[in-house]
PDB file of C-alpha atoms and ligand atoms in Angstrom:
ATOM      1  CA  UNK A 416      92.426 125.140  -0.388  1.00 67.00           C
ATOM      2  CA  UNK A 417      96.026 125.386  -0.095  1.00 73.00           C
ATOM      3  CA  UNK A 418      97.747 124.023   2.966  1.00 86.00           C
ATOM      4  CA  UNK A 419      98.543 127.002   5.526  1.00 88.00           C
ATOM      5  CA  UNK A 420     101.896 126.976   7.298  1.00 90.00           C
ATOM      6  CA  UNK A 421     101.463 127.578  10.974  1.00 89.00           C
ATOM      7  CA  UNK A 422     102.820 130.613  12.321  1.00 90.00           C
ATOM      8  CA  UNK A 423     104.599 130.615  15.663  1.00 90.00           C
ATOM      9  CA  UNK A 424     104.520 134.163  16.042  1.00 90.00           C
ATOM     10  CA  UNK A 425     100.601 134.093  16.076  1.00 92.00           C
ATOM     11  CA  UNK A 426     100.632 130.952  18.724  1.00 88.00           C
ATOM     12  CA  UNK A 427      99.227 128.838  15.781  1.00 93.00           C
ATOM     13  CA  UNK A 428      98.448 125.244  17.068  1.00 96.00           C
ATOM     14  CA  UNK A 429      95.506 124.091  14.919  1.00 97.00           C
ATOM     15  CA  UNK A 430      93.049 121.713  16.892  1.00 98.00           C
ATOM     16  CA  UNK A 431      92.534 118.512  15.188  1.00 97.00           C
ATOM     17  CA  UNK A 432      90.745 116.311  17.447  1.00 98.00           C
ATOM     18  CA  UNK A 433      86.807 116.235  16.348  1.00 98.00           C
ATOM     19  CA  UNK A 434      86.220 114.641  19.825  1.00 98.00           C
ATOM     20  CA  UNK A 435      87.816 117.582  21.813  1.00 98.00           C
ATOM     21  CA  UNK A 436      86.331 120.190  19.403  1.00 98.00           C
ATOM     22  CA  UNK A 437      82.802 118.292  20.223  1.00 98.00           C
ATOM     23  CA  UNK A 438      83.249 118.487  23.734  1.00 98.00           C
ATOM     24  CA  UNK A 439      84.251 122.113  23.506  1.00 98.00           C
ATOM     25  CA  UNK A 440      81.048 123.128  21.539  1.00 98.00           C
ATOM     26  CA  UNK A 441      79.029 120.818  24.194  1.00 98.00           C
ATOM     27  CA  UNK A 442      80.474 122.765  26.838  1.00 98.00           C
ATOM     28  CA  UNK A 443      79.590 126.321  25.193  1.00 98.00           C
ATOM     29  CA  UNK A 444      76.039 125.121  24.334  1.00 98.00           C
ATOM     30  CA  UNK A 445      75.440 127.791  22.030  1.00 98.00           C
ATOM     31  CA  UNK A 446      71.798 128.431  21.129  1.00 98.00           C
ATOM     32  CA  UNK A 447      70.743 129.761  17.388  1.00 97.00           C
ATOM     33  CA  UNK A 448      70.446 133.624  18.219  1.00 96.00           C
ATOM     34  CA  UNK A 449      73.110 133.815  20.631  1.00 98.00           C
ATOM     35  CA  UNK A 450      76.045 136.711  19.995  1.00 98.00           C
ATOM     36  CA  UNK A 451      79.038 134.805  20.097  1.00 98.00           C
ATOM     37  CA  UNK A 452      82.540 136.015  19.137  1.00 98.00           C
ATOM     38  CA  UNK A 453      85.272 133.781  18.397  1.00 98.00           C
ATOM     39  CA  UNK A 454      89.051 134.811  19.083  1.00 98.00           C
ATOM     40  CA  UNK A 455      91.705 133.129  16.765  1.00 98.00           C
ATOM     41  CA  UNK A 456      89.233 130.983  14.334  1.00 98.00           C
ATOM     42  CA  UNK A 457      92.688 129.743  12.490  1.00 97.00           C
ATOM     43  CA  UNK A 458      91.634 127.070  10.279  1.00 97.00           C
ATOM     44  CA  UNK A 459      87.878 126.775  11.609  1.00 98.00           C
ATOM     45  CA  UNK A 460      88.079 123.877  13.925  1.00 98.00           C
ATOM     46  CA  UNK A 461      85.605 125.453  16.109  1.00 98.00           C
ATOM     47  CA  UNK A 462      84.142 128.041  13.724  1.00 98.00           C
ATOM     48  CA  UNK A 463      82.600 125.274  11.529  1.00 98.00           C
ATOM     49  CA  UNK A 464      80.725 123.509  14.348  1.00 98.00           C
ATOM     50  CA  UNK A 465      79.848 126.432  16.246  1.00 98.00           C
ATOM     51  CA  UNK A 466      78.199 127.910  12.961  1.00 98.00           C
ATOM     52  CA  UNK A 467      76.182 124.934  12.672  1.00 97.00           C
ATOM     53  CA  UNK A 468      74.280 126.109  15.716  1.00 98.00           C
ATOM     54  CA  UNK A 469      74.345 129.430  15.389  1.00 98.00           C
ATOM     55  CA  UNK A 470      72.577 132.130  13.040  1.00 97.00           C
ATOM     56  CA  UNK A 471      75.468 134.128  12.826  1.00 98.00           C
ATOM     57  CA  UNK A 472      78.952 134.357  14.520  1.00 98.00           C
ATOM     58  CA  UNK A 473      81.851 136.897  14.497  1.00 98.00           C
ATOM     59  CA  UNK A 474      85.614 136.002  14.476  1.00 98.00           C
ATOM     60  CA  UNK A 475      88.441 138.004  15.163  1.00 98.00           C
ATOM     61  CA  UNK A 476      91.797 136.932  13.451  1.00 98.00           C
ATOM     62  CA  UNK A 477      95.202 138.709  13.222  1.00 98.00           C
ATOM     63  CA  UNK A 478      96.577 136.417  10.513  1.00 97.00           C
ATOM     64  CA  UNK A 479      95.798 138.015   7.039  1.00 97.00           C
ATOM     65  CA  UNK A 480      95.886 134.824   5.125  1.00 96.00           C
ATOM     66  CA  UNK A 481      93.490 133.168   7.686  1.00 97.00           C
ATOM     67  CA  UNK A 482      91.242 135.945   7.610  1.00 98.00           C
ATOM     68  CA  UNK A 483      90.811 135.853   3.695  1.00 97.00           C
ATOM     69  CA  UNK A 484      90.524 132.143   3.754  1.00 97.00           C
ATOM     70  CA  UNK A 485      87.653 132.289   6.416  1.00 98.00           C
ATOM     71  CA  UNK A 486      86.062 134.791   4.162  1.00 98.00           C
ATOM     72  CA  UNK A 487      86.079 132.488   1.003  1.00 97.00           C
ATOM     73  CA  UNK A 488      85.046 129.705   3.213  1.00 97.00           C
ATOM     74  CA  UNK A 489      81.999 131.195   4.806  1.00 98.00           C
ATOM     75  CA  UNK A 490      79.232 133.574   3.618  1.00 97.00           C
ATOM     76  CA  UNK A 491      79.068 136.826   4.857  1.00 96.00           C
ATOM     77  CA  UNK A 492      75.773 137.007   6.125  1.00 97.00           C
ATOM     78  CA  UNK A 493      76.737 133.904   8.566  1.00 97.00           C
ATOM     79  CA  UNK A 494      80.222 134.847   9.519  1.00 98.00           C
ATOM     80  CA  UNK A 495      81.697 138.169  10.264  1.00 98.00           C
ATOM     81  CA  UNK A 496      85.399 138.269   9.945  1.00 98.00           C
ATOM     82  CA  UNK A 497      87.259 141.019  11.980  1.00 98.00           C
ATOM     83  CA  UNK A 498      91.206 141.107  10.811  1.00 98.00           C
ATOM     84  CA  UNK A 499      92.371 142.768  13.707  1.00 98.00           C
ATOM     85  CA  UNK A 500      94.568 142.083  17.007  1.00 98.00           C
ATOM     86  CA  UNK A 501      92.013 140.638  19.899  1.00 98.00           C
ATOM     87  CA  UNK A 502      94.044 142.928  21.956  1.00 98.00           C
ATOM     88  CA  UNK A 503      92.989 146.236  20.949  1.00 98.00           C
ATOM     89  CA  UNK A 504      89.469 145.193  19.769  1.00 98.00           C
ATOM     90  CA  UNK A 505      86.634 147.169  21.599  1.00 98.00           C
ATOM     91  CA  UNK A 506      84.259 144.063  22.571  1.00 98.00           C
ATOM     92  CA  UNK A 507      81.507 146.535  23.181  1.00 97.00           C
ATOM     93  CA  UNK A 508      81.101 147.099  19.637  1.00 97.00           C
ATOM     94  CA  UNK A 509      79.498 143.470  19.246  1.00 97.00           C
ATOM     95  CA  UNK A 510      76.790 144.311  21.577  1.00 95.00           C
ATOM     96  CA  UNK A 511      75.587 142.871  24.988  1.00 94.00           C
ATOM     97  CA  UNK A 512      75.387 139.307  26.802  1.00 98.00           C
ATOM     98  CA  UNK A 513      78.612 138.416  24.411  1.00 98.00           C
ATOM     99  CA  UNK A 514      79.688 134.558  24.446  1.00 98.00           C
ATOM    100  CA  UNK A 515      83.260 134.756  23.817  1.00 98.00           C
ATOM    101  CA  UNK A 516      84.922 131.603  22.602  1.00 98.00           C
ATOM    102  CA  UNK A 517      88.435 130.785  21.685  1.00 97.00           C
ATOM    103  CA  UNK A 518      91.414 128.378  21.647  1.00 97.00           C
ATOM    104  CA  UNK A 519      93.681 131.348  22.534  1.00 95.00           C
ATOM    105  CA  UNK A 520      97.256 131.936  21.274  1.00 92.00           C
ATOM    106  CA  UNK A 521      99.150 131.144  24.513  1.00 91.00           C
ATOM    107  CA  UNK A 522     101.718 133.723  24.041  1.00 91.00           C
ATOM    108  CA  UNK A 523      99.317 136.500  24.762  1.00 94.00           C
ATOM    109  CA  UNK A 524      97.046 134.417  27.040  1.00 95.00           C
ATOM    110  CA  UNK A 525      97.267 137.021  30.441  1.00 96.00           C
ATOM    111  CA  UNK A 526      97.495 140.492  28.168  1.00 97.00           C
ATOM    112  CA  UNK A 527      94.016 138.986  26.778  1.00 98.00           C
ATOM    113  CA  UNK A 528      92.472 138.062  29.734  1.00 98.00           C
ATOM    114  CA  UNK A 529      93.287 141.429  31.017  1.00 97.00           C
ATOM    115  CA  UNK A 530      92.112 143.030  28.268  1.00 98.00           C
ATOM    116  CA  UNK A 531      88.814 141.175  28.102  1.00 98.00           C
ATOM    117  CA  UNK A 532      88.080 142.409  31.731  1.00 97.00           C
ATOM    118  CA  UNK A 533      87.447 145.571  30.816  1.00 96.00           C
ATOM    119  CA  UNK A 534      84.808 144.435  28.772  1.00 97.00           C
ATOM    120  CA  UNK A 535      83.261 142.187  31.100  1.00 97.00           C
ATOM    121  CA  UNK A 536      79.908 144.198  31.509  1.00 96.00           C
ATOM    122  CA  UNK A 537      79.353 143.362  28.047  1.00 97.00           C
ATOM    123  CA  UNK A 538      79.792 139.477  28.560  1.00 98.00           C
ATOM    124  CA  UNK A 539      77.597 136.858  29.466  1.00 98.00           C
ATOM    125  CA  UNK A 540      80.266 134.191  29.431  1.00 98.00           C
ATOM    126  CA  UNK A 541      83.566 133.020  28.024  1.00 98.00           C
ATOM    127  CA  UNK A 542      85.056 129.547  27.195  1.00 98.00           C
ATOM    128  CA  UNK A 543      88.750 129.394  26.457  1.00 98.00           C
ATOM    129  CA  UNK A 544      91.405 126.790  25.694  1.00 98.00           C
ATOM    130  CA  UNK A 545      94.647 127.684  27.281  1.00 98.00           C
ATOM    131  CA  UNK A 546      97.598 126.320  28.812  1.00 97.00           C
ATOM    132  CA  UNK A 547      96.466 124.215  31.600  1.00 98.00           C
ATOM    133  CA  UNK A 548      99.079 125.810  33.901  1.00 97.00           C
ATOM    134  CA  UNK A 549      97.724 129.240  33.503  1.00 98.00           C
ATOM    135  CA  UNK A 550      94.306 127.775  34.058  1.00 98.00           C
ATOM    136  CA  UNK A 551      95.353 126.179  37.449  1.00 98.00           C
ATOM    137  CA  UNK A 552      96.509 129.780  38.124  1.00 98.00           C
ATOM    138  CA  UNK A 553      93.430 131.416  37.108  1.00 98.00           C
ATOM    139  CA  UNK A 554      91.149 129.115  39.446  1.00 98.00           C
ATOM    140  CA  UNK A 555      93.720 128.675  42.340  1.00 98.00           C
ATOM    141  CA  UNK A 556      92.352 129.283  45.845  1.00 98.00           C
ATOM    142  CA  UNK A 557      94.167 131.118  48.740  1.00 97.00           C
ATOM    143  CA  UNK A 558      96.976 128.996  50.594  1.00 95.00           C
ATOM    144  CA  UNK A 559      97.883 127.266  47.048  1.00 95.00           C
ATOM    145  CA  UNK A 560     100.941 127.485  45.532  1.00 94.00           C
ATOM    146  CA  UNK A 561      99.021 128.704  42.150  1.00 97.00           C
ATOM    147  CA  UNK A 562      97.308 131.344  43.942  1.00 97.00           C
ATOM    148  CA  UNK A 563      98.807 134.484  42.189  1.00 97.00           C
ATOM    149  CA  UNK A 564      98.156 137.794  40.898  1.00 97.00           C
ATOM    150  CA  UNK A 565      96.290 136.623  38.066  1.00 98.00           C
ATOM    151  CA  UNK A 566      93.783 134.438  40.434  1.00 98.00           C
ATOM    152  CA  UNK A 567      93.117 137.395  42.496  1.00 98.00           C
ATOM    153  CA  UNK A 568      92.514 139.659  39.522  1.00 98.00           C
ATOM    154  CA  UNK A 569      90.440 137.440  37.555  1.00 98.00           C
ATOM    155  CA  UNK A 570      88.275 136.017  40.631  1.00 98.00           C
ATOM    156  CA  UNK A 571      87.344 139.452  41.451  1.00 98.00           C
ATOM    157  CA  UNK A 572      85.668 139.822  38.155  1.00 98.00           C
ATOM    158  CA  UNK A 573      84.737 136.424  37.222  1.00 98.00           C
ATOM    159  CA  UNK A 574      83.335 132.963  38.514  1.00 98.00           C
ATOM    160  CA  UNK A 575      85.680 130.213  36.785  1.00 98.00           C
ATOM    161  CA  UNK A 576      85.364 126.620  36.431  1.00 98.00           C
ATOM    162  CA  UNK A 577      88.101 124.562  34.765  1.00 98.00           C
ATOM    163  CA  UNK A 578      86.433 122.122  32.735  1.00 98.00           C
ATOM    164  CA  UNK A 579      88.603 119.378  30.995  1.00 98.00           C
ATOM    165  CA  UNK A 580      92.433 119.077  29.931  1.00 98.00           C
ATOM    166  CA  UNK A 581      93.269 118.482  26.229  1.00 98.00           C
ATOM    167  CA  UNK A 582      96.661 116.527  25.554  1.00 98.00           C
ATOM    168  CA  UNK A 583      99.104 118.103  23.082  1.00 98.00           C
ATOM    169  CA  UNK A 584      98.694 115.286  20.288  1.00 98.00           C
ATOM    170  CA  UNK A 585      95.000 116.965  20.057  1.00 98.00           C
ATOM    171  CA  UNK A 586      96.887 119.803  17.709  1.00 98.00           C
ATOM    172  CA  UNK A 587      98.981 120.188  14.782  1.00 96.00           C
ATOM    173  CA  UNK A 588     101.553 121.028  15.429  1.00 95.00           C
ATOM    174  CA  UNK A 589     101.438 119.952  18.988  1.00 97.00           C
ATOM    175  CA  UNK A 590     102.425 122.597  21.753  1.00 95.00           C
ATOM    176  CA  UNK A 591     104.849 121.686  24.254  1.00 95.00           C
ATOM    177  CA  UNK A 592     102.334 121.804  26.821  1.00 96.00           C
ATOM    178  CA  UNK A 593      99.200 120.224  28.011  1.00 98.00           C
ATOM    179  CA  UNK A 594      95.968 122.597  27.753  1.00 98.00           C
ATOM    180  CA  UNK A 595      92.649 122.815  29.425  1.00 98.00           C
ATOM    181  CA  UNK A 596      89.433 124.365  28.738  1.00 98.00           C
ATOM    182  CA  UNK A 597      88.029 127.166  31.326  1.00 98.00           C
ATOM    183  CA  UNK A 598      84.453 128.728  31.542  1.00 98.00           C
ATOM    184  CA  UNK A 599      84.482 132.331  33.077  1.00 98.00           C
ATOM    185  CA  UNK A 600      81.272 133.845  33.980  1.00 98.00           C
ATOM    186  CA  UNK A 601      81.275 137.536  35.096  1.00 98.00           C
ATOM    187  CA  UNK A 602      79.997 138.102  38.633  1.00 98.00           C
ATOM    188  CA  UNK A 603      77.022 140.088  38.949  1.00 96.00           C
ATOM    189  CA  UNK A 604      77.102 143.919  39.569  1.00 94.00           C
ATOM    190  CA  UNK A 605      76.326 143.241  43.215  1.00 96.00           C
ATOM    191  CA  UNK A 606      79.537 141.691  43.723  1.00 97.00           C
ATOM    192  CA  UNK A 607      82.022 143.020  46.318  1.00 97.00           C
ATOM    193  CA  UNK A 608      83.981 145.874  44.547  1.00 97.00           C
ATOM    194  CA  UNK A 609      86.722 148.068  45.391  1.00 97.00           C
ATOM    195  CA  UNK A 610      86.143 151.721  45.655  1.00 97.00           C
ATOM    196  CA  UNK A 611      89.288 152.032  43.106  1.00 97.00           C
ATOM    197  CA  UNK A 612      89.938 149.593  40.907  1.00 96.00           C
ATOM    198  CA  UNK A 613      93.274 151.115  40.507  1.00 96.00           C
ATOM    199  CA  UNK A 614      94.251 150.860  44.047  1.00 97.00           C
ATOM    200  CA  UNK A 615      93.130 147.049  44.206  1.00 98.00           C
ATOM    201  CA  UNK A 616      95.519 146.517  40.934  1.00 97.00           C
ATOM    202  CA  UNK A 617      98.386 148.165  42.419  1.00 97.00           C
ATOM    203  CA  UNK A 618      97.795 146.480  46.003  1.00 97.00           C
ATOM    204  CA  UNK A 619      97.639 142.895  44.311  1.00 98.00           C
ATOM    205  CA  UNK A 620     100.684 143.672  42.131  1.00 97.00           C
ATOM    206  CA  UNK A 621     102.633 144.685  45.443  1.00 97.00           C
ATOM    207  CA  UNK A 622     101.829 141.753  47.492  1.00 97.00           C
ATOM    208  CA  UNK A 623     102.548 139.160  44.680  1.00 97.00           C
ATOM    209  CA  UNK A 624     105.679 141.011  43.909  1.00 96.00           C
ATOM    210  CA  UNK A 625     107.417 139.103  46.854  1.00 95.00           C
ATOM    211  CA  UNK A 626     104.800 136.356  47.439  1.00 89.00           C
ATOM    212  CA  UNK A 627     107.090 134.291  49.942  1.00 89.00           C
ATOM    213  CA  UNK A 628     107.494 137.330  52.208  1.00 94.00           C
ATOM    214  CA  UNK A 629     104.996 138.089  54.901  1.00 96.00           C
ATOM    215  CA  UNK A 630     102.655 140.769  53.594  1.00 96.00           C
ATOM    216  CA  UNK A 631     103.481 143.308  56.495  1.00 95.00           C
ATOM    217  CA  UNK A 632     106.953 143.492  55.667  1.00 96.00           C
ATOM    218  CA  UNK A 633     106.129 143.706  51.494  1.00 96.00           C
ATOM    219  CA  UNK A 634     103.754 146.590  52.559  1.00 96.00           C
ATOM    220  CA  UNK A 635     106.283 147.959  55.145  1.00 96.00           C
ATOM    221  CA  UNK A 636     105.776 151.586  54.344  1.00 95.00           C
ATOM    222  CA  UNK A 637     101.886 151.116  54.383  1.00 95.00           C
ATOM    223  CA  UNK A 638     101.848 148.730  57.457  1.00 95.00           C
ATOM    224  CA  UNK A 639     101.306 151.072  60.498  1.00 94.00           C
ATOM    225  CA  UNK A 640      98.156 152.604  58.807  1.00 94.00           C
ATOM    226  CA  UNK A 641      96.657 149.126  57.865  1.00 95.00           C
ATOM    227  CA  UNK A 642      93.793 147.962  60.182  1.00 95.00           C
ATOM    228  CA  UNK A 643      95.222 144.555  60.051  1.00 96.00           C
ATOM    229  CA  UNK A 644      92.920 143.045  62.825  1.00 96.00           C
ATOM    230  CA  UNK A 645      89.584 144.696  61.500  1.00 96.00           C
ATOM    231  CA  UNK A 646      90.762 143.154  58.392  1.00 96.00           C
ATOM    232  CA  UNK A 647      91.127 139.738  59.960  1.00 96.00           C
ATOM    233  CA  UNK A 648      94.658 139.328  58.220  1.00 96.00           C
ATOM    234  CA  UNK A 649      97.208 137.388  60.401  1.00 94.00           C
ATOM    235  CA  UNK A 650     100.461 139.188  61.254  1.00 86.00           C
ATOM    236  CA  UNK A 651     102.344 135.793  59.421  1.00 93.00           C
ATOM    237  CA  UNK A 652     100.044 136.258  56.192  1.00 96.00           C
ATOM    238  CA  UNK A 653     101.812 136.125  53.003  1.00 97.00           C
ATOM    239  CA  UNK A 654     100.380 137.292  49.670  1.00 97.00           C
ATOM    240  CA  UNK A 655      98.855 133.691  48.634  1.00 96.00           C
ATOM    241  CA  UNK A 656      97.032 133.338  52.005  1.00 96.00           C
ATOM    242  CA  UNK A 657      94.765 136.509  51.348  1.00 97.00           C
ATOM    243  CA  UNK A 658      91.359 135.836  49.867  1.00 97.00           C
ATOM    244  CA  UNK A 659      90.092 138.054  47.336  1.00 98.00           C
ATOM    245  CA  UNK A 660      87.631 139.890  49.373  1.00 98.00           C
ATOM    246  CA  UNK A 661      90.121 140.445  51.868  1.00 97.00           C
ATOM    247  CA  UNK A 662      92.315 142.193  49.160  1.00 98.00           C
ATOM    248  CA  UNK A 663      89.442 144.332  48.271  1.00 98.00           C
ATOM    249  CA  UNK A 664      88.965 145.451  51.770  1.00 98.00           C
ATOM    250  CA  UNK A 665      92.694 145.934  52.171  1.00 97.00           C
ATOM    251  CA  UNK A 666      92.786 148.038  49.133  1.00 97.00           C
ATOM    252  CA  UNK A 667      89.466 150.182  50.400  1.00 97.00           C
ATOM    253  CA  UNK A 668      91.601 150.813  53.813  1.00 97.00           C
ATOM    254  CA  UNK A 669      94.286 152.134  52.067  1.00 97.00           C
ATOM    255  CA  UNK A 670      92.436 154.561  50.049  1.00 97.00           C
ATOM    256  CA  UNK A 671      90.639 155.235  53.210  1.00 96.00           C
ATOM    257  CA  UNK A 672      93.899 156.176  55.030  1.00 95.00           C
ATOM    258  CA  UNK A 673      94.965 158.259  52.116  1.00 95.00           C
ATOM    259  CA  UNK A 674      97.895 155.999  51.129  1.00 94.00           C
ATOM    260  CA  UNK A 675      96.272 155.238  47.598  1.00 92.00           C
ATOM    261  CA  UNK A 676      94.594 157.593  45.364  1.00 88.00           C
ATOM    262  CA  UNK A 677      90.720 156.748  44.871  1.00 84.00           C
ATOM    263  CA  UNK A 678      89.600 156.528  41.003  1.00 75.00           C
TER     264      UNK A 678
HETATM  265  N1  SAM B 869      90.953 128.032  16.949  1.00 81.41           N
HETATM  266  C1  SAM B 869      91.606 127.636  15.869  1.00 81.41           C
HETATM  267  C2  SAM B 869      91.803 125.944  16.220  1.00 81.41           C
HETATM  268  O1  SAM B 869      91.363 125.701  17.586  1.00 81.41           O
HETATM  269  O2  SAM B 869      92.646 125.069  15.756  1.00 81.41           O
HETATM  270  C3  SAM B 869      93.238 128.342  16.289  1.00 81.41           C
HETATM  271  C4  SAM B 869      93.667 128.056  17.379  1.00 81.41           C
HETATM  272  S1  SAM B 869      95.632 128.952  17.525  1.00 81.41           S
HETATM  273  C5  SAM B 869      95.908 128.202  18.712  1.00 81.41           C
HETATM  274  C6  SAM B 869      95.253 130.754  17.691  1.00 81.41           C
HETATM  275  C7  SAM B 869      94.664 131.491  16.680  1.00 81.41           C
HETATM  276  O3  SAM B 869      94.591 132.995  16.799  1.00 81.41           O
HETATM  277  C8  SAM B 869      95.530 131.637  15.483  1.00 81.41           C
HETATM  278  O4  SAM B 869      94.447 131.506  14.474  1.00 81.41           O
HETATM  279  C9  SAM B 869      95.953 132.980  15.201  1.00 81.41           C
HETATM  280  O5  SAM B 869      96.251 133.493  14.137  1.00 81.41           O
HETATM  281  C10 SAM B 869      95.176 133.983  16.105  1.00 81.41           C
HETATM  282  N2  SAM B 869      95.869 134.843  16.767  1.00 81.41           N
HETATM  283  C11 SAM B 869      96.890 135.087  17.583  1.00 81.41           C
HETATM  284  N3  SAM B 869      97.149 136.066  17.914  1.00 81.41           N
HETATM  285  C12 SAM B 869      96.204 136.965  17.895  1.00 81.41           C
HETATM  286  C13 SAM B 869      95.540 138.211  18.096  1.00 81.41           C
HETATM  287  N4  SAM B 869      96.183 139.011  18.836  1.00 81.41           N
HETATM  288  N5  SAM B 869      94.403 138.474  17.862  1.00 81.41           N
HETATM  289  C14 SAM B 869      93.422 137.809  17.188  1.00 81.41           C
HETATM  290  N6  SAM B 869      93.990 136.375  16.866  1.00 81.41           N
HETATM  291  C15 SAM B 869      95.169 135.966  17.015  1.00 81.41           C
END
């Protein structure tokens, strides 16, 4: 088959290291009847070994040439190629208990993670290759310099583990950054949930808009009506010091005080 010229605009860095491919497939540990959706199959580095262990796989690929290539390479009874931008895909169409896998295009990693969060009820787990720096932020704990809006929002919805690093030499062309693999498992329905997702998003975004400042200063207009002591938030606390559960309780308190709208 003809050579494919890697397209930068689609974040194309193709995995070529077989031992890394094996480690990823081992981490996913697919079983025959699993419903697996791969995002960005590219030249099929993960697609092929996944298909060896599955009855069927769905792959979402934005690049028309790569989608056509995949359709030629694999029987449609085994591989369904959805030629689409994963950022606009309704993942509920693939069913429930989805296992989502992908060596993701790094240029859209945050929007894609947020898009997938809207479908988390349909997901059993997600295994992604991303820029290591992004994964460090995803899994960071309060008090760490990496603890950010991304950490709080994703940890409110998933349990996450960083699995292993992948060096640039494992790809063609090699990216400029070190990569890593993360496992994300949606938290159960009985998790602590904000009364209003919108209010929660607003509070977290505002808090981290000035992460070095004390939270009471950043939220100065709301501060007098916040029950800081009941929430167990110290006067000197900054955005990066506050746990996910406290952010949820803070946003609920703001809704209760009528400072943010429910819904
Ligand atoms: N999975 C392959 C591998 O491991 O070698 C390719 C990984 S490459 C980093 C990212 C892949 O995602 C490319 O195939 C690219 O065309 C595709 N892609 C980029 N943006 C996309 C989008 N918005 N929706 C779906 N696929 C996308």
